[in-house]
Structure formats: structure tokens, C-alpha cells
PDB file of C-alpha atoms in Angstrom:
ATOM      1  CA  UNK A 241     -10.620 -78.723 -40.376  1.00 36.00           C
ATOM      2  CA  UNK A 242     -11.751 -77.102 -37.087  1.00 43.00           C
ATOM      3  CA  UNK A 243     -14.807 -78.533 -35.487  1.00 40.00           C
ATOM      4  CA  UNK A 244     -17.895 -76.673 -32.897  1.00 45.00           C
ATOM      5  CA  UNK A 245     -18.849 -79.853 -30.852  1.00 44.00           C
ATOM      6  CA  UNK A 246     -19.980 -79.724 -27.165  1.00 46.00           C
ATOM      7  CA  UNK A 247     -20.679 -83.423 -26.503  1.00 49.00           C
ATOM      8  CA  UNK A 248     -18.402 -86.599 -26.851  1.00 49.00           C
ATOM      9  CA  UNK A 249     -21.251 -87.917 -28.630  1.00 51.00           C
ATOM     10  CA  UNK A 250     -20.750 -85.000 -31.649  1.00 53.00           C
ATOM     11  CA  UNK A 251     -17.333 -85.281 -31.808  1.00 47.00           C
ATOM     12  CA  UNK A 252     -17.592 -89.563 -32.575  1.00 50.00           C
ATOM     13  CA  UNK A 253     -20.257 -88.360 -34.777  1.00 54.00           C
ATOM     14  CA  UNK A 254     -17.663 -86.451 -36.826  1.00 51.00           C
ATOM     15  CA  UNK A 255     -14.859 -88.522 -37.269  1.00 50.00           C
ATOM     16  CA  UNK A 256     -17.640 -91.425 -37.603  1.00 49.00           C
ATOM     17  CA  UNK A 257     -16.286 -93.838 -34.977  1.00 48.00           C
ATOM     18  CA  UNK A 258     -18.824 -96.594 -34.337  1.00 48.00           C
ATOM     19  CA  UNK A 259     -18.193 -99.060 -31.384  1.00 49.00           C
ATOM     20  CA  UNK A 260     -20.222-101.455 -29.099  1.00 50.00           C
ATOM     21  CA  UNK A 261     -21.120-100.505 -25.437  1.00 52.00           C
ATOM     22  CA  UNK A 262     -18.738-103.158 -24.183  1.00 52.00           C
ATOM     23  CA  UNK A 263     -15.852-101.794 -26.199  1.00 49.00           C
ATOM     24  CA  UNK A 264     -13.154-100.260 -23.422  1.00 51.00           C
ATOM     25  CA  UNK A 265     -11.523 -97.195 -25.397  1.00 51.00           C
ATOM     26  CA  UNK A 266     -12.049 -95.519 -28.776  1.00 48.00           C
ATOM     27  CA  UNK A 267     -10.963 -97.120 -31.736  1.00 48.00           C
ATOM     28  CA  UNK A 268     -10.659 -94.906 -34.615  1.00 49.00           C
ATOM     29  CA  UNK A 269      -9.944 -97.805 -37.588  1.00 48.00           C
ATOM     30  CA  UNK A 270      -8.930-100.949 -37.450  1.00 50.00           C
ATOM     31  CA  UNK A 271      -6.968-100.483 -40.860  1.00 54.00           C
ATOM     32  CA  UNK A 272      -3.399 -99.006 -41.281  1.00 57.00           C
ATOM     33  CA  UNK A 273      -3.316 -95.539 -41.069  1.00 56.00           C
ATOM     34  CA  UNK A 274      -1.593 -94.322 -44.855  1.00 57.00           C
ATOM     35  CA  UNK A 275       0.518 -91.211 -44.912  1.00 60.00           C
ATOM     36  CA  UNK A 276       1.938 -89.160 -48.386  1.00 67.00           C
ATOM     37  CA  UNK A 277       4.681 -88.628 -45.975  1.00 68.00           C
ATOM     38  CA  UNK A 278       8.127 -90.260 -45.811  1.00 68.00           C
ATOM     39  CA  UNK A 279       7.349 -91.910 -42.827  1.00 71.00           C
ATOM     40  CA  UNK A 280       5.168 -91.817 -39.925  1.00 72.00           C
ATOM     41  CA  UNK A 281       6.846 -91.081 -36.426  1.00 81.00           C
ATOM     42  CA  UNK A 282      10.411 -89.662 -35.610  1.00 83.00           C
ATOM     43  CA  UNK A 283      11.330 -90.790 -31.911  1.00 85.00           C
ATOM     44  CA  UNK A 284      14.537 -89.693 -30.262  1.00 89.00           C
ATOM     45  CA  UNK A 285      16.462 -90.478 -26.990  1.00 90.00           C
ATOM     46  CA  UNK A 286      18.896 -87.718 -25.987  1.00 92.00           C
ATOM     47  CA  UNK A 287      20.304 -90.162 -23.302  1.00 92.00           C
ATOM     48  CA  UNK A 288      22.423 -92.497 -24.663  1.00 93.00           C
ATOM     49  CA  UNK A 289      25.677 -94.320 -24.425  1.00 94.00           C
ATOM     50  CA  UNK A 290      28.460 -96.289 -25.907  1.00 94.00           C
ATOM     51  CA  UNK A 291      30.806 -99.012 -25.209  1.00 93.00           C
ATOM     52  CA  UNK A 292      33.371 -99.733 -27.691  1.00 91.00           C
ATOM     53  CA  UNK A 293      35.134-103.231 -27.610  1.00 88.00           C
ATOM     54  CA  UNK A 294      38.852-103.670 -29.293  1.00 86.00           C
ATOM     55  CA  UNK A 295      40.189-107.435 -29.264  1.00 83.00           C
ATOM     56  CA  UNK A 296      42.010-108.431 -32.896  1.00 81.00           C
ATOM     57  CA  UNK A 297      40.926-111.813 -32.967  1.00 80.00           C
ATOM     58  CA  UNK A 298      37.794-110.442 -33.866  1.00 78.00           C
ATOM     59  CA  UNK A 299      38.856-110.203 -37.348  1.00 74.00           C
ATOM     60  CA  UNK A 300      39.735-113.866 -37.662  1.00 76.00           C
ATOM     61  CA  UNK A 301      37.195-115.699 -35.963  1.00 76.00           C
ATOM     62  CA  UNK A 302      33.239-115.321 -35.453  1.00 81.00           C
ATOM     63  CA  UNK A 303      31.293-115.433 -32.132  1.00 84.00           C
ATOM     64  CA  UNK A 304      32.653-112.590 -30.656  1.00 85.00           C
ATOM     65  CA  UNK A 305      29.493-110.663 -30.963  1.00 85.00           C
ATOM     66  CA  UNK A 306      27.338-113.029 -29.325  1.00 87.00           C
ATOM     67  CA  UNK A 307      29.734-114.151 -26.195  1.00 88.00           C
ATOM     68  CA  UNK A 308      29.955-110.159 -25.440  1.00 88.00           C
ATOM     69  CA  UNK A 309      25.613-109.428 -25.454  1.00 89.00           C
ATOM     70  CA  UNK A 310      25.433-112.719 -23.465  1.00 90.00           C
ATOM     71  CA  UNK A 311      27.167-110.624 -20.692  1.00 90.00           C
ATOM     72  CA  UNK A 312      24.848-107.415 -21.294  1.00 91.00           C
ATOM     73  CA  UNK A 313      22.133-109.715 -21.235  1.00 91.00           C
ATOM     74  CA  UNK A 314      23.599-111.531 -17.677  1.00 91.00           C
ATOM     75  CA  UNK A 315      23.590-107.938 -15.958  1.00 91.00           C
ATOM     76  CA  UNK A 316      19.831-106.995 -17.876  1.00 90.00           C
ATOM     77  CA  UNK A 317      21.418-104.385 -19.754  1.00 91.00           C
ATOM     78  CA  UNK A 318      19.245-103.708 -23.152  1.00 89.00           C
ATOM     79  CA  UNK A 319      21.255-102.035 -26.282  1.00 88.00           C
ATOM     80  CA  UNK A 320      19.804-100.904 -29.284  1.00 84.00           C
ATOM     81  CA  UNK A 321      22.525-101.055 -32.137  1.00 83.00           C
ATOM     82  CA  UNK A 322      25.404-103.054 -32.698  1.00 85.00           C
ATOM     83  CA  UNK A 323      27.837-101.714 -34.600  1.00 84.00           C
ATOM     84  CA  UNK A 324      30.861-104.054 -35.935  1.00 81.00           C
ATOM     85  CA  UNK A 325      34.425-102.661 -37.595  1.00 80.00           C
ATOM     86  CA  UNK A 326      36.907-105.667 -38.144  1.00 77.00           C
ATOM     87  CA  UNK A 327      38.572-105.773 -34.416  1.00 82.00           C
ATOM     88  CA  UNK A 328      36.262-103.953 -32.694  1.00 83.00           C
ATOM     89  CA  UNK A 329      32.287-103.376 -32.198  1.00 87.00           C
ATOM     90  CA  UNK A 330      30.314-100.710 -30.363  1.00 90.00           C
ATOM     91  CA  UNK A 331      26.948-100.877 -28.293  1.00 91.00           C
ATOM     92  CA  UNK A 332      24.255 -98.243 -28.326  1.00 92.00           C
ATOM     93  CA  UNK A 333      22.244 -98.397 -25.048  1.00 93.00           C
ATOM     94  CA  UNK A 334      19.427 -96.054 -24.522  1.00 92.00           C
ATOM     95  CA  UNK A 335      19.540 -94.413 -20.619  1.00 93.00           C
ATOM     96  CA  UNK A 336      16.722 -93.915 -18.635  1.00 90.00           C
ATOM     97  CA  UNK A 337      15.462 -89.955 -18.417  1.00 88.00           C
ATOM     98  CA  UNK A 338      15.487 -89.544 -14.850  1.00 89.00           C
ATOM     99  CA  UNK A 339      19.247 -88.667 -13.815  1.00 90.00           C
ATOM    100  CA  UNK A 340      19.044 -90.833 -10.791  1.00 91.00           C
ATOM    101  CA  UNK A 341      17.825 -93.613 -13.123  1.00 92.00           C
ATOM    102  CA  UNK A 342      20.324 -93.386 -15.008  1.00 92.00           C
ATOM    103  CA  UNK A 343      23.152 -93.561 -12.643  1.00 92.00           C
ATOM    104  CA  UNK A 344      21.672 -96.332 -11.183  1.00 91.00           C
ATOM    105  CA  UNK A 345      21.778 -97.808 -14.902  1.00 92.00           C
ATOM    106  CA  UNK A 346      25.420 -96.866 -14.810  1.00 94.00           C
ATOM    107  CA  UNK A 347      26.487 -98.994 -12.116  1.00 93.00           C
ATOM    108  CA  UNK A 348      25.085-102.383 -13.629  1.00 92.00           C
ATOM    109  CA  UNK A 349      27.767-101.062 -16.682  1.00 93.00           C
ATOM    110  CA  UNK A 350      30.469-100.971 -14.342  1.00 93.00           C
ATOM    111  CA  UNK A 351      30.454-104.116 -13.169  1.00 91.00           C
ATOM    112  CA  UNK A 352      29.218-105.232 -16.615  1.00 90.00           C
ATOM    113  CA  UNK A 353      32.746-103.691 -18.085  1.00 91.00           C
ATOM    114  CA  UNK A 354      34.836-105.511 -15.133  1.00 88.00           C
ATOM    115  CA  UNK A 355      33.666-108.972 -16.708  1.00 85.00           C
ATOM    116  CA  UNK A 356      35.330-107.495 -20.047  1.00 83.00           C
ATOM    117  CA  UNK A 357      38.942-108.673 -19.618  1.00 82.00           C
ATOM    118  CA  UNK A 358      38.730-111.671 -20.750  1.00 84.00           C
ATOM    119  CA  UNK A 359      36.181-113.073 -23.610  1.00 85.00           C
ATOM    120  CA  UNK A 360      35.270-116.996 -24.194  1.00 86.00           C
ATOM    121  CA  UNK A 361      34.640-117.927 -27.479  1.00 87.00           C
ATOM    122  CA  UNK A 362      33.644-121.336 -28.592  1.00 86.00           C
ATOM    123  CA  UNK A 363      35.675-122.378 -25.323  1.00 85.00           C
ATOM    124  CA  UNK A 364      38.894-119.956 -26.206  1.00 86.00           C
ATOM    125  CA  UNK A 365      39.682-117.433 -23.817  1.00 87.00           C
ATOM    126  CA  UNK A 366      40.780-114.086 -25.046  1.00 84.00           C
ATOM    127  CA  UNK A 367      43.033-111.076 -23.640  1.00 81.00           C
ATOM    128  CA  UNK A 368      41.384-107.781 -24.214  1.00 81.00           C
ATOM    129  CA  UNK A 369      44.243-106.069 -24.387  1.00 75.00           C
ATOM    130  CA  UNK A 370      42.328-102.476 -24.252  1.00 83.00           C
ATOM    131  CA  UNK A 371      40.333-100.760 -22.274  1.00 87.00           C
ATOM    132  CA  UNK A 372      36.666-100.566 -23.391  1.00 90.00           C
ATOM    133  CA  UNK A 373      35.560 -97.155 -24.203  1.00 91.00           C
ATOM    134  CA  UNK A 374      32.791 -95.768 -22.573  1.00 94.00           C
ATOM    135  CA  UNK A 375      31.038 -92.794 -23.842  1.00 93.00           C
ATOM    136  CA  UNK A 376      28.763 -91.416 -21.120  1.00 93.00           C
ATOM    137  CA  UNK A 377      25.982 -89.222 -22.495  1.00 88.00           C
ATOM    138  CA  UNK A 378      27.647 -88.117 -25.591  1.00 91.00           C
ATOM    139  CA  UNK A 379      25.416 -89.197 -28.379  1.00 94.00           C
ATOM    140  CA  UNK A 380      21.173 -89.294 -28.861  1.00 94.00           C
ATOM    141  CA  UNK A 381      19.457 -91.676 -31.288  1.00 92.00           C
ATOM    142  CA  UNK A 382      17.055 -90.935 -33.549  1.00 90.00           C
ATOM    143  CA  UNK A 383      14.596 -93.195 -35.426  1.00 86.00           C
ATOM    144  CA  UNK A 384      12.189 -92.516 -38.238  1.00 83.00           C
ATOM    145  CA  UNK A 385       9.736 -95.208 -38.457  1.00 82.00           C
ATOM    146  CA  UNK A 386       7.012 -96.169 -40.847  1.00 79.00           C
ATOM    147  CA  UNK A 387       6.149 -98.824 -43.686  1.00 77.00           C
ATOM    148  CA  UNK A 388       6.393 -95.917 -46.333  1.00 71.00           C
ATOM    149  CA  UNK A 389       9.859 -96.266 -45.705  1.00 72.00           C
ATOM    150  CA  UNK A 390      10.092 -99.433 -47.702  1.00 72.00           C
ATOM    151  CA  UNK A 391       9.428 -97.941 -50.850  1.00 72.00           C
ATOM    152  CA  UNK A 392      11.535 -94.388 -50.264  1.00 71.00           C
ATOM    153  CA  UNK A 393      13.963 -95.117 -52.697  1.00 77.00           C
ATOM    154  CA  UNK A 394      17.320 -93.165 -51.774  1.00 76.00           C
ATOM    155  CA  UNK A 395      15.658 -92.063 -48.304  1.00 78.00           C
ATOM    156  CA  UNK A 396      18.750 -93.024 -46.280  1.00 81.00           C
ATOM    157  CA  UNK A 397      20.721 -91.062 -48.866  1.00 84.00           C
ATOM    158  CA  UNK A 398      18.553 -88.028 -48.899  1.00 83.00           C
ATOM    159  CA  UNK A 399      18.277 -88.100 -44.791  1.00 86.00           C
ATOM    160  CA  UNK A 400      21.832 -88.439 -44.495  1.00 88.00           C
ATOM    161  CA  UNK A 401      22.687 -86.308 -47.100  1.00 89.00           C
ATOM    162  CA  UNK A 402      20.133 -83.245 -45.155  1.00 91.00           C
ATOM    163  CA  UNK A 403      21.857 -83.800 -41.971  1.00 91.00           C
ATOM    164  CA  UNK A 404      25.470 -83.621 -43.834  1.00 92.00           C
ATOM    165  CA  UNK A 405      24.411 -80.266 -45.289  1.00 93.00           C
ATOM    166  CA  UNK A 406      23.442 -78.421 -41.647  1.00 93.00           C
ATOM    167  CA  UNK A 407      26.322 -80.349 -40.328  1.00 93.00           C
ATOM    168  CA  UNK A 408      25.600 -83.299 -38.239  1.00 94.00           C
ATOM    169  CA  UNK A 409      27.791 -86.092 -37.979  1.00 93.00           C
ATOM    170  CA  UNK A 410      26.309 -89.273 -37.820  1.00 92.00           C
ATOM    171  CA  UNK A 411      28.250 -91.429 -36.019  1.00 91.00           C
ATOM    172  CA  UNK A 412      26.032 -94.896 -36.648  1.00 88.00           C
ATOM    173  CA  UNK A 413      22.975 -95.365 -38.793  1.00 87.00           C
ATOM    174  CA  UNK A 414      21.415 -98.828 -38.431  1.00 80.00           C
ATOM    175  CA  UNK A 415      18.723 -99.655 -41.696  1.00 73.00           C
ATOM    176  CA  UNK A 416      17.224-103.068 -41.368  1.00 68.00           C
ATOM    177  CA  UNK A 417      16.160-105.076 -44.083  1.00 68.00           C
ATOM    178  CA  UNK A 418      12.195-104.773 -42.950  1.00 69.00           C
ATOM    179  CA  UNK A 419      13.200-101.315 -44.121  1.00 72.00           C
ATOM    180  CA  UNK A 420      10.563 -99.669 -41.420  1.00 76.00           C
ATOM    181  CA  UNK A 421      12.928 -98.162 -39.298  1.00 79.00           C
ATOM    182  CA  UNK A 422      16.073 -95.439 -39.893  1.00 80.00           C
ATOM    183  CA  UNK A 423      17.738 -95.415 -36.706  1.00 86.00           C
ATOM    184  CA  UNK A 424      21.021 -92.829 -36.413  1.00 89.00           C
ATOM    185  CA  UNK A 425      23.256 -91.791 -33.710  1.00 93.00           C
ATOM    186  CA  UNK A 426      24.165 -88.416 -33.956  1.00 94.00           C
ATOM    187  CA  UNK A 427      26.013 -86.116 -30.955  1.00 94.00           C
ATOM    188  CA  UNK A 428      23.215 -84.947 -28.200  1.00 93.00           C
ATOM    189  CA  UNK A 429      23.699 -81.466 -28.857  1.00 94.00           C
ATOM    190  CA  UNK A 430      22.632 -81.944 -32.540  1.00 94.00           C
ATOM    191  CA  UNK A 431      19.355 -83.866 -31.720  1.00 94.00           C
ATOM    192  CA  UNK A 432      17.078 -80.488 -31.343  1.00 92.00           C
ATOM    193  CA  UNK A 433      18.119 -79.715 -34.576  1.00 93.00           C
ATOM    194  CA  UNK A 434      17.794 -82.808 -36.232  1.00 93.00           C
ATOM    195  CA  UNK A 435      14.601 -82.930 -35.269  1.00 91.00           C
ATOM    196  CA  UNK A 436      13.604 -79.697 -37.136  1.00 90.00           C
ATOM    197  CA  UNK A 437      15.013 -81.179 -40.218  1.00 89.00           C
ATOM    198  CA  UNK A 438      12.689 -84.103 -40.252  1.00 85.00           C
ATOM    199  CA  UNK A 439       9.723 -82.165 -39.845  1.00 84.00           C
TER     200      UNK A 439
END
């Protein structure tokens, strides 16, 4: 619906907001906004990259996981998936935008992957025998967020199964069990297109 106002004044008037003098901003509802949609908001980052950890032990014995984010965590590196396969485990981490930023981001990973030759565990100390792989740039995540999501039944299937059809590989998805929040991580030059497909 298109609206003629030419104060502020009409245009509250219209979508009915009400609020005191000494409110700061407009509030238009204090309730949850409902949506016949899916979900609510699709956010993507077409900056991001992965570090993928080999050691065998891994298989055999727990802790791994949380001896390796307490060294992302020393150099204030943030990630935004975990993703574990027997002997090895991978870390999203969303880049800044700005280039600069980003190399700058870069260089706390260096020194955050020279630490990675050795891993205590539980007070074990163990070899990694590989180097870790470091894929700079390559993928973008995308997230689809809302509460509608919880009761989408087969809407990880039907997502997947859209991007599968256009052809785009999904190399992670991460579905928690809030069940708000699809988050995948596809190949950066797929993410424009991706997009589209949501809408």
C-alpha cells in the first residue's frame, strides 16, 4: 500500500505508532513480528575462511575440539562453525570486508597456525603430523534465520535440495537444535546466486 503523507506526524498516524515524548527512537511493536514466510532474514558473508585440522587421535579420544578454540580464542580469533569428521575438524571464520582488514585478520591466523604443531589434551601432547589447511577466501556463508523455522518441517531438505538442483555445493550446513538458524557454506562465487534462490 502506497501512502501521500508530508509530515512525520501523518506517516506515525498511518502505521499507528504511539510513543511518549521521552521515548528516543520509533518503536513500531513491541510484539514479534509474524511472517507466512519460511523465515525472516537471509544474511551472507562472502569473506570467509577455513582451517582444516588432521591429527588421528582425534578419533580415539575427546577434547581435541576444545584445546584447539582455546588457541583461536588466545589470539581473539572468532569462528562461526565447527565442523568435526573422525580425525579431523574444520573452522569457519567470517573475514572482515575491508581488504586491509582482512589481511590484518590474516596475520593473527598465521601465528595462530604456528602454535598448531603440537596439541595438549588432558595433559598429552600430540604430533600433528599434517599441515593445517587453510582456505583463504574460497567459501561465503549463508544463514536463514527466523522462529518459523522451527516448525518448517523438511526445510533443510527442501533448501538443500533447491541449491542441489541449480548446482551449488554445500560444503557445511550447521542446523542447531533452537532450529532458528540454517547456516551453509557454499563456494563465494555461488553466493549471488544463492541468494536469488531464497528470495
Amino acid at each position: 500500500k502506497v501512502v501521500d503523507v508530508h509530515t512525520a506526524k501523518e506517516f506515525a498516524d498511518q502505521l499507528n505508532i504511539h510513543k511518549s515524548e521521552s521515548d528516543i527512537g520509533t518503536n513500531v511493536t513491541r510484539s514479534e513480528v509474524v511472517t507466512h514466510h519460511a523465515f525472516k532474514t537471509i544474511v551472507s558473508n562472502p569473506h570467509i575462511d577455513t582451517i582444516t585440522i588432521n591429527i588421528p587421535e582425534m578419533a580415539d579420544e575427546d577434547g581435541f575440539a576444545a584445546a584447539i578454540t582455546q588457541i583461536f580464542a588466545k589470539y581473539g580469533v572468532s569462528m562461526d562453525g565447527i565442523f568435526t569428521e573422525g580425525t579431523g575438524i574444520s573452522f569457519s571464520i567470517p573475514m572482515p570486508q575491508d581488504e586491509s582488514d582482512r589481511e590484518v585478520y590474516r596475520t593473527k591466523l598465521r601465528d595462530l597456525l604456528a602454535e598448531f604443531k603440537e596439541i595438549e589434551v588432558k595433559g598429552e601432547r600430540y604430533t600433528v603430523s599434517e599441515t593445517p589447511r587453510w582456505d583463504k577466501g574460497r567459501f561465503a556463508s549463508i544463514s536463514v534465520i527466523g522462529k518459523e523455522l522451527h516448525d518448517q518441517v523438511g526445510i533443510l531438505a527442501n533448501i538443500s535440495g533447491v541449491f542441489s538442483a541449480f548446482g551449488i555445493n554445500i560444503a557445511s550446513v550447521v542446523h542447531g537444535t533452537m532450529q532458528t538458524r540454517i547456516n551453509y557454506l557454499i563456494d563465494q562465487q555461488d553466493r549471488p546466486r544463492a541468494v536469488q534462490l531464497l528470495h
